[in-house]
Structures are given as structure tokens and as C-alpha cells.
Amino acid sequence: MVTVQDIPFVQFLDRTGSPVGSLPSFAKDSRNLIPFYKAMVRTRVFDEKVVALQRTGRMGTYASSLGQEAVSIGIASAMAEEDVFLPSFREQGGQLWRGVSMVEILQFWGGDERGSDFKGPAKDFPVCIPVASQFPHAAGVGLAMRLRSEHRVAVVVGGDGSTSKGDFYEALNVSALWSLPVVFVVTNNQWAISVPRNEQTAADTLAHKAISAGMPGEQVDGNDVIAVHECVGRARKRALGGEGPTLIEAVTYRLSDHTTADDASRYREDTEVTENWKHEPNERLRTYLAATGVWTKEDEEQLLKDCRTAVDDAAQTYLALEPELPRAMFDYLFERRPAELDEQYTNIVSARSAEHA
């Protein structure tokens, strides 16, 4: 562990996939890391499929997690089932780990609200599209846990751009003030859409923003799933012990466009992306597993085959679903529909009935 001023930086596998110092206990047997790697590969294969669906007009705008798989899997694998996950819009890997189905994620990105009605982790929050609004939600969840004397934590994730929003600072402030059981993770992928990290803030690190709130902050190598898992696990233990929240900055790189509605080549150089491909998380972990003798070429081929089959099956199931009725935009928005929307609602229902007359 080295430090950037007073903020620790945590790394266990370097960019070449070689160990740095002593590994944490859970990682000493490299076979324990195979589920992490499988989940990271599954996430990447899933992303590839959804992007293909969008490019062929069968899916809405989608945010790929290409290059960030270790962050999402590292977070989710360190959580307990009873914890509450509050994701941003690039955490499909963590959602899959926690039991959200591929079909449900496809439904969400296809504009079907039923995709947020998880059959698995029903207590987890749906994908949060408005930037940084999930942070106050997490503080509220943490407060509820405290008031109910529950032994669990809220884990919330946002991007580097979200740290420029007031929601972020307000959530940190109240969480530290009330010593709430919340783990804040900032995925620093270096770009808030087209704005680079160095044009967002003068802070040396995003983790330094924890200091003003009065909580611990640390940086972690976001391309090292071992390090992410370890840091989130320690922060979770700290929260459970009544010591309050922690801010973790996971340093990684967004290898994809911001979303399928973006063209990143307009604002960043290809050479930058090419350089960061050399340090991506999946290759790093695969190199380590192969070096320790627990992963073979045959294992890799079988994993890719299994992932592609599962993803293709989920896509076919999604595409065969009966589309949600247009009235759903009203049904899910309000518990009691305001009177001023009655006319719009009636017109939609009438138009739908006329189509089937």
C-alpha cells in the first residue's frame, strides 16, 4: 500500500497481473477468484450482446461497462445478501451477481418498467439514471437501517462526474454526521461523458472529498477485482461496527463510448484508449489465474461458450415478451394518478382499444 498525500491507494495485482505484496486471505487460494473472473466475462459478453441489439434497433440506449467489470464485481462480491445495492447505470455486472436476471436488465434498457421489479434482490434499488441522485437515497436507506437497528449496510455507486453534484456532497455530509452504515463507491473512469477528470475538480483525488465530510477515503485500483473486493469488504465491516461511512474511489477507465448514443472519438484520442486496453481488468485476472495453474485455454473456451449461450437465450426470451402497454408510463409513476393526467391516460387507453377493435 502506498499513499497519495493522506489518501491510501490499494492494489494487489499490478497491470501485468503479477501480485503486489501479500494477497488478502480470501485470495491466497487463487481458485477462490474463479467465480469473480467468470462473472466479469459474463458481464462483458452480456454488454456485447446488448450493444448489438441496440445497433440493430431492438434495444434502447445502453451504457456499457467495458473496462470496468472489476469494479462492479468487486463491489457486489463483498456485499452480503441482506445489504442494499444502489447502482448507477453501469453496474449490470454487480446486479447479475446479486441475482437480477439478464432478462430483467434487458427489459429495463428496452423501456419496460417490469425490468425493475427484480425477482431476486427485491430490496435493491433500480438503475439510477439521474446523475448522483442515488447518493441521497443511500443516506436515507442507511438512516432507515440505523433507526431499525438492522445489521446491514447500503452500498451506493456513482461515476466521477457525479462527485460534482450537490447530491453527492449532501449525502456524504449527513452520512458522516449521523454515522450511517453506507459505503460510497465512486467509479473514476476518467470521463464524465465528454469531460475529462482533470476538468471536473481541483482535488488531488476524488477520495479526498471524503475529508471535508469527516469520513475515511481511499483509492483502489479499479482494474484489480481483488483490491476492490477487499476495500469494500473492509468499509462494510467498518459500517457494521458503527464507525460510519467510507468513500472509495475506484480508478479505472471507460473503454467504451459513454452510452450507445455517444461517439467518444469526438473528444478523446484513440491512442489513449489503446493504451488503457493494455491494463483492462479481465485480462489482468485471467493472466494471474493462468500463472497460478487454475485456468486453462480449455476453461476459457468453455466459459465463453457458456456465457454466449446464456446471453443469447436471455435475449431471445426478452425479444419474445409481449411489449408493455403504453399506459404503463402512468401506472408506474404515481400511486394515485393526478386528475390533470386523466385525459391523457384515457386517450391512450382508448387509442389502444381502437387498435384491437
Short mmCIF file of C-alpha atoms in Angstrom, two decimals:
data_model
loop_
_atom_site.label_atom_id
_atom_site.label_comp_id
_atom_site.label_asym_id
_atom_site.label_seq_id
_atom_site.Cartn_x
_atom_site.Cartn_y
_atom_site.Cartn_z
CA MET A 1 0.00 0.00 0.00
CA VAL A 2 1.36 3.43 -0.98
CA THR A 3 -0.13 6.84 -0.35
CA VAL A 4 -1.07 9.87 -2.39
CA GLN A 5 -0.66 12.53 0.32
CA ASP A 6 -3.00 11.26 3.04
CA ILE A 7 -5.17 9.04 0.82
CA PRO A 8 -4.13 5.37 0.65
CA PHE A 9 -4.02 3.57 -2.70
CA VAL A 10 -4.78 -0.16 -2.62
CA GLN A 11 -3.58 -2.67 -5.23
CA PHE A 12 -2.86 -6.41 -5.12
CA LEU A 13 -2.43 -7.26 -8.82
CA ASP A 14 -0.38 -4.88 -10.92
CA ARG A 15 -1.05 -4.04 -14.55
CA THR A 16 0.67 -7.21 -15.74
CA GLY A 17 -1.37 -9.47 -13.46
CA SER A 18 1.51 -10.01 -11.04
CA PRO A 19 0.91 -9.93 -7.25
CA VAL A 20 1.91 -6.83 -5.34
CA GLY A 21 2.84 -7.75 -1.78
CA SER A 22 0.81 -10.23 0.24
CA LEU A 23 -2.68 -11.05 -1.02
CA PRO A 24 -5.67 -10.86 1.35
CA SER A 25 -6.72 -14.15 2.88
CA PHE A 26 -9.65 -14.82 0.54
CA ALA A 27 -7.35 -14.52 -2.49
CA LYS A 28 -4.46 -16.68 -1.27
CA ASP A 29 -6.11 -19.69 -2.92
CA SER A 30 -6.48 -18.47 -6.50
CA ARG A 31 -9.33 -20.92 -7.09
CA ASN A 32 -11.48 -18.60 -4.98
CA LEU A 33 -11.06 -15.96 -7.68
CA ILE A 34 -12.52 -18.07 -10.48
CA PRO A 35 -16.14 -17.01 -9.71
CA PHE A 36 -15.00 -13.38 -9.93
CA TYR A 37 -13.45 -13.96 -13.33
CA LYS A 38 -16.47 -15.87 -14.64
CA ALA A 39 -18.75 -13.04 -13.56
CA MET A 40 -16.52 -10.44 -15.23
CA VAL A 41 -16.52 -12.35 -18.50
CA ARG A 42 -20.27 -12.88 -18.33
CA THR A 43 -20.72 -9.14 -17.88
CA ARG A 44 -18.59 -8.36 -20.93
CA VAL A 45 -20.38 -10.91 -23.12
CA PHE A 46 -23.72 -9.54 -21.94
CA ASP A 47 -22.64 -5.99 -22.78
CA GLU A 48 -21.57 -7.04 -26.27
CA LYS A 49 -24.97 -8.57 -26.92
CA VAL A 50 -26.95 -5.59 -25.66
CA VAL A 51 -24.90 -3.18 -27.75
CA ALA A 52 -25.55 -5.38 -30.80
CA LEU A 53 -29.28 -5.35 -30.04
CA GLN A 54 -29.23 -1.56 -29.80
CA ARG A 55 -27.31 -1.19 -33.06
CA THR A 56 -29.96 -3.27 -34.82
CA GLY A 57 -32.87 -1.29 -33.41
CA ARG A 58 -34.03 -3.85 -30.86
CA MET A 59 -32.87 -2.11 -27.67
CA GLY A 60 -32.88 1.39 -26.25
CA THR A 61 -29.85 3.47 -25.34
CA TYR A 62 -27.42 1.39 -23.28
CA ALA A 63 -24.42 2.13 -21.05
CA SER A 64 -21.69 -0.49 -21.45
CA SER A 65 -19.35 -1.32 -18.57
CA LEU A 66 -16.49 -2.33 -20.87
CA GLY A 67 -13.25 -1.97 -18.92
CA GLN A 68 -14.99 -1.52 -15.56
CA GLU A 69 -16.05 -5.08 -14.82
CA ALA A 70 -13.74 -5.45 -11.82
CA VAL A 71 -15.38 -2.52 -10.03
CA SER A 72 -18.91 -3.86 -10.22
CA ILE A 73 -18.00 -7.47 -9.45
CA GLY A 74 -15.61 -6.44 -6.69
CA ILE A 75 -18.36 -4.42 -5.01
CA ALA A 76 -21.14 -6.99 -5.30
CA SER A 77 -18.96 -9.91 -4.21
CA ALA A 78 -18.06 -8.08 -0.99
CA MET A 79 -21.70 -7.47 -0.07
CA ALA A 80 -23.98 -9.69 1.97
CA GLU A 81 -27.32 -10.80 0.62
CA GLU A 82 -29.19 -8.64 3.13
CA ASP A 83 -27.35 -5.45 2.16
CA VAL A 84 -28.94 -2.93 -0.20
CA PHE A 85 -27.31 -2.07 -3.53
CA LEU A 86 -27.99 1.34 -5.08
CA PRO A 87 -26.48 1.23 -8.58
CA SER A 88 -25.80 3.85 -11.17
CA PHE A 89 -26.37 2.98 -14.83
CA ARG A 90 -23.21 0.93 -15.46
CA GLU A 91 -23.46 -1.74 -12.77
CA GLN A 92 -25.04 -4.64 -14.64
CA GLY A 93 -22.20 -6.92 -13.51
CA GLY A 94 -23.00 -6.29 -9.87
CA GLN A 95 -26.71 -6.66 -10.49
CA LEU A 96 -26.21 -10.03 -12.16
CA TRP A 97 -24.01 -11.16 -9.26
CA ARG A 98 -26.74 -10.23 -6.79
CA GLY A 99 -29.44 -12.13 -8.64
CA VAL A 100 -31.04 -9.74 -11.10
CA SER A 101 -31.71 -11.73 -14.27
CA MET A 102 -30.40 -10.87 -17.71
CA VAL A 103 -33.96 -10.67 -18.99
CA GLU A 104 -34.87 -8.11 -16.31
CA ILE A 105 -31.88 -5.95 -17.24
CA LEU A 106 -32.82 -6.21 -20.92
CA GLN A 107 -36.37 -5.20 -20.07
CA PHE A 108 -35.17 -2.11 -18.22
CA TRP A 109 -32.96 -0.90 -21.07
CA GLY A 110 -35.75 -1.75 -23.51
CA GLY A 111 -38.06 0.70 -21.74
CA ASP A 112 -40.13 -1.91 -19.91
CA GLU A 113 -40.67 -0.89 -16.28
CA ARG A 114 -41.22 -4.50 -15.30
CA GLY A 115 -37.45 -4.87 -15.61
CA SER A 116 -37.05 -3.02 -12.31
CA ASP A 117 -39.30 -5.47 -10.44
CA PHE A 118 -36.47 -7.84 -9.56
CA LYS A 119 -37.42 -11.39 -8.71
CA GLY A 120 -34.05 -11.75 -6.99
CA PRO A 121 -32.79 -8.89 -4.79
CA ALA A 122 -36.14 -7.14 -4.41
CA LYS A 123 -34.71 -4.80 -1.77
CA ASP A 124 -32.03 -3.45 -4.12
CA PHE A 125 -32.78 -0.17 -5.86
CA PRO A 126 -33.43 0.04 -9.61
CA VAL A 127 -30.90 1.53 -12.00
CA CYS A 128 -30.48 5.25 -11.33
CA ILE A 129 -30.22 7.36 -14.48
CA PRO A 130 -30.26 10.91 -12.96
CA VAL A 131 -26.64 11.62 -12.07
CA ALA A 132 -25.88 11.49 -8.32
CA SER A 133 -29.48 11.24 -7.10
CA GLN A 134 -28.76 7.73 -5.79
CA PHE A 135 -26.40 9.13 -3.12
CA PRO A 136 -29.12 10.82 -1.00
CA HIS A 137 -31.21 7.68 -1.49
CA ALA A 138 -28.38 5.67 0.06
CA ALA A 139 -28.19 8.03 3.01
CA GLY A 140 -31.92 7.55 3.52
CA VAL A 141 -31.57 3.78 3.36
CA GLY A 142 -28.70 3.94 5.85
CA LEU A 143 -30.78 6.06 8.20
CA ALA A 144 -33.65 3.58 8.00
CA MET A 145 -31.26 0.77 8.85
CA ARG A 146 -29.97 2.72 11.81
CA LEU A 147 -33.46 3.52 13.11
CA ARG A 148 -34.48 -0.13 12.78
CA SER A 149 -31.25 -1.39 14.39
CA GLU A 150 -30.59 -3.57 11.34
CA HIS A 151 -27.21 -5.24 10.92
CA ARG A 152 -26.65 -4.46 7.23
CA VAL A 153 -25.34 -1.70 5.01
CA ALA A 154 -26.21 0.34 1.94
CA VAL A 155 -23.67 0.32 -0.89
CA VAL A 156 -24.02 3.06 -3.50
CA VAL A 157 -22.09 3.58 -6.74
CA GLY A 158 -21.67 6.60 -8.98
CA GLY A 159 -19.28 7.89 -11.61
CA ASP A 160 -16.57 10.52 -11.30
CA GLY A 161 -18.88 13.14 -12.78
CA SER A 162 -21.40 12.53 -10.02
CA THR A 163 -18.96 13.90 -7.44
CA SER A 164 -19.51 17.37 -8.93
CA LYS A 165 -23.18 17.34 -7.94
CA GLY A 166 -24.63 18.74 -4.74
CA ASP A 167 -26.47 15.48 -4.10
CA PHE A 168 -23.12 13.78 -3.59
CA TYR A 169 -21.81 16.26 -1.02
CA GLU A 170 -25.09 16.42 0.88
CA ALA A 171 -25.24 12.63 1.15
CA LEU A 172 -21.64 12.42 2.37
CA ASN A 173 -22.22 15.16 4.90
CA VAL A 174 -25.32 13.71 6.53
CA SER A 175 -24.00 10.14 6.41
CA ALA A 176 -20.82 11.10 8.25
CA LEU A 177 -22.66 13.38 10.68
CA TRP A 178 -25.07 10.63 11.69
CA SER A 179 -22.51 7.80 11.31
CA LEU A 180 -24.74 5.92 8.88
CA PRO A 181 -23.92 2.42 7.59
CA VAL A 182 -23.22 3.46 4.00
CA VAL A 183 -20.36 2.59 1.65
CA PHE A 184 -19.86 5.16 -1.11
CA VAL A 185 -18.03 3.98 -4.23
CA VAL A 186 -17.01 6.38 -6.98
CA THR A 187 -16.04 4.71 -10.24
CA ASN A 188 -13.46 7.07 -11.69
CA ASN A 189 -13.38 6.00 -15.33
CA GLN A 190 -11.69 9.30 -16.26
CA TRP A 191 -14.57 10.70 -18.33
CA ALA A 192 -17.92 12.24 -17.33
CA ILE A 193 -19.34 11.81 -20.83
CA SER A 194 -17.00 14.19 -22.69
CA VAL A 195 -15.48 16.00 -19.69
CA PRO A 196 -12.13 14.59 -18.50
CA ARG A 197 -11.38 14.08 -14.84
CA ASN A 198 -8.86 16.96 -14.72
CA GLU A 199 -11.51 19.45 -15.83
CA GLN A 200 -14.01 18.41 -13.17
CA THR A 201 -12.24 19.14 -9.91
CA ALA A 202 -9.03 20.54 -8.45
CA ALA A 203 -8.90 17.80 -5.81
CA ASP A 204 -5.80 15.61 -5.99
CA THR A 205 -8.04 12.55 -5.86
CA LEU A 206 -11.79 12.12 -5.72
CA ALA A 207 -11.26 10.23 -2.47
CA HIS A 208 -10.01 13.49 -0.91
CA LYS A 209 -13.61 14.69 -0.96
CA ALA A 210 -14.24 12.41 1.99
CA ILE A 211 -12.07 14.65 4.19
CA SER A 212 -14.46 17.61 4.07
CA ALA A 213 -17.30 15.34 5.17
CA GLY A 214 -15.34 13.86 8.04
CA MET A 215 -15.09 10.28 6.85
CA PRO A 216 -12.26 8.00 5.66
CA GLY A 217 -11.45 8.00 1.96
CA GLU A 218 -9.21 5.74 -0.08
CA GLN A 219 -8.30 4.98 -3.67
CA VAL A 220 -8.31 1.48 -5.08
CA ASP A 221 -7.06 0.11 -8.38
CA GLY A 222 -10.42 -0.37 -10.08
CA ASN A 223 -8.94 -2.84 -12.57
CA ASP A 224 -7.94 -5.14 -9.71
CA VAL A 225 -11.01 -7.06 -8.56
CA ILE A 226 -9.13 -8.40 -5.53
CA ALA A 227 -8.42 -4.89 -4.31
CA VAL A 228 -11.97 -3.65 -4.92
CA HIS A 229 -13.43 -6.62 -3.05
CA GLU A 230 -11.04 -6.12 -0.14
CA CYS A 231 -11.67 -2.37 0.19
CA VAL A 232 -15.45 -2.66 0.00
CA GLY A 233 -15.36 -5.53 2.47
CA ARG A 234 -13.35 -3.51 4.97
CA ALA A 235 -15.62 -0.48 4.55
CA ARG A 236 -18.65 -2.71 5.06
CA LYS A 237 -17.17 -4.15 8.25
CA ARG A 238 -16.45 -0.65 9.48
CA ALA A 239 -20.05 0.43 8.82
CA LEU A 240 -21.45 -2.63 10.58
CA GLY A 241 -19.28 -1.83 13.58
CA GLY A 242 -20.96 1.54 13.98
CA GLU A 243 -17.97 3.50 12.68
CA GLY A 244 -19.88 5.19 9.88
CA PRO A 245 -19.44 5.57 6.13
CA THR A 246 -16.40 5.30 3.87
CA LEU A 247 -15.69 6.80 0.45
CA ILE A 248 -13.82 4.58 -2.02
CA GLU A 249 -12.56 5.88 -5.35
CA ALA A 250 -12.06 3.03 -7.84
CA VAL A 251 -9.63 4.18 -10.52
CA THR A 252 -10.36 2.56 -13.87
CA TYR A 253 -11.03 3.53 -17.50
CA ARG A 254 -14.13 3.55 -19.67
CA LEU A 255 -13.11 1.66 -22.81
CA SER A 256 -16.49 2.14 -24.45
CA ASP A 257 -18.47 5.17 -25.51
CA HIS A 258 -20.39 6.79 -22.65
CA THR A 259 -23.54 5.13 -23.98
CA THR A 260 -24.67 3.85 -27.35
CA ALA A 261 -25.87 7.42 -28.01
CA ASP A 262 -22.30 8.73 -27.72
CA ASP A 263 -19.27 8.84 -30.00
CA ALA A 264 -16.22 9.10 -27.75
CA SER A 265 -13.89 9.59 -30.71
CA ARG A 266 -15.08 13.19 -30.85
CA TYR A 267 -13.41 14.07 -27.56
CA ARG A 268 -10.62 11.58 -26.80
CA GLU A 269 -7.69 10.19 -28.73
CA ASP A 270 -7.60 6.60 -29.98
CA THR A 271 -4.08 6.27 -28.60
CA GLU A 272 -5.41 6.89 -25.08
CA VAL A 273 -7.97 4.12 -25.43
CA THR A 274 -5.42 1.75 -26.95
CA GLU A 275 -3.03 2.33 -24.06
CA ASN A 276 -5.73 1.59 -21.49
CA TRP A 277 -6.71 -1.64 -23.24
CA LYS A 278 -3.32 -2.95 -22.07
CA HIS A 279 -4.42 -2.69 -18.44
CA GLU A 280 -8.03 -3.85 -18.61
CA PRO A 281 -9.30 -5.97 -15.69
CA ASN A 282 -10.38 -9.22 -17.34
CA GLU A 283 -7.03 -9.85 -18.99
CA ARG A 284 -5.24 -8.95 -15.76
CA LEU A 285 -7.12 -11.53 -13.69
CA ARG A 286 -7.00 -14.19 -16.42
CA THR A 287 -3.22 -13.79 -16.60
CA TYR A 288 -2.93 -14.31 -12.85
CA LEU A 289 -5.23 -17.35 -12.81
CA ALA A 290 -3.31 -18.94 -15.67
CA ALA A 291 0.01 -18.23 -13.97
CA THR A 292 -1.15 -19.97 -10.80
CA GLY A 293 -2.29 -23.01 -12.77
CA VAL A 294 -6.03 -22.85 -12.07
CA TRP A 295 -7.18 -21.62 -15.51
CA THR A 296 -6.53 -23.15 -18.91
CA LYS A 297 -7.27 -22.39 -22.55
CA GLU A 298 -9.95 -25.07 -22.44
CA ASP A 299 -11.53 -23.42 -19.39
CA GLU A 300 -11.60 -20.12 -21.26
CA GLU A 301 -13.22 -21.60 -24.35
CA GLN A 302 -15.89 -23.36 -22.30
CA LEU A 303 -16.63 -20.23 -20.28
CA LEU A 304 -17.11 -18.11 -23.41
CA LYS A 305 -19.35 -20.78 -24.91
CA ASP A 306 -21.48 -20.99 -21.76
CA CYS A 307 -21.75 -17.21 -21.42
CA ARG A 308 -22.75 -16.72 -25.05
CA THR A 309 -25.39 -19.43 -24.80
CA ALA A 310 -26.86 -17.92 -21.62
CA VAL A 311 -26.84 -14.40 -23.05
CA ASP A 312 -28.35 -15.47 -26.38
CA ASP A 313 -31.10 -17.40 -24.57
CA ALA A 314 -31.88 -14.35 -22.41
CA ALA A 315 -32.02 -12.11 -25.48
CA GLN A 316 -34.42 -14.46 -27.24
CA THR A 317 -36.64 -14.60 -24.16
CA TYR A 318 -36.65 -10.82 -23.95
CA LEU A 319 -37.44 -10.34 -27.65
CA ALA A 320 -40.35 -12.77 -27.38
CA LEU A 321 -42.00 -10.91 -24.50
CA GLU A 322 -45.27 -9.12 -25.12
CA PRO A 323 -44.46 -5.37 -25.02
CA GLU A 324 -45.72 -3.41 -22.08
CA LEU A 325 -48.79 -1.29 -22.81
CA PRO A 326 -48.24 2.48 -23.29
CA ARG A 327 -50.45 3.13 -20.25
CA ALA A 328 -47.60 1.78 -18.11
CA MET A 329 -45.98 5.23 -18.12
CA PHE A 330 -48.88 6.33 -15.92
CA ASP A 331 -49.36 3.10 -13.98
CA TYR A 332 -45.84 3.10 -12.53
CA LEU A 333 -45.36 6.82 -11.98
CA PHE A 334 -47.98 7.60 -9.35
CA GLU A 335 -49.71 5.62 -6.64
CA ARG A 336 -52.77 7.77 -7.33
CA ARG A 337 -52.90 9.34 -10.76
CA PRO A 338 -53.36 13.15 -10.64
CA ALA A 339 -56.63 14.38 -12.11
CA GLU A 340 -54.82 16.53 -14.70
CA LEU A 341 -53.41 13.37 -16.31
CA ASP A 342 -56.73 11.58 -16.56
CA GLU A 343 -57.44 12.90 -20.06
CA GLN A 344 -54.07 11.75 -21.40
CA TYR A 345 -54.49 8.36 -19.77
CA THR A 346 -58.00 7.95 -21.17
CA ASN A 347 -56.84 8.89 -24.66
CA ILE A 348 -54.05 6.31 -24.59
CA VAL A 349 -56.35 3.55 -23.35
CA SER A 350 -59.00 4.50 -25.95
CA ALA A 351 -56.45 4.52 -28.77
CA ARG A 352 -55.17 1.11 -27.72
CA SER A 353 -58.71 -0.27 -27.59
CA ALA A 354 -59.41 1.12 -31.07
CA GLU A 355 -56.36 -0.70 -32.46
CA HIS A 356 -57.79 -4.02 -31.30
CA ALA A 357 -61.39 -3.29 -32.25
#
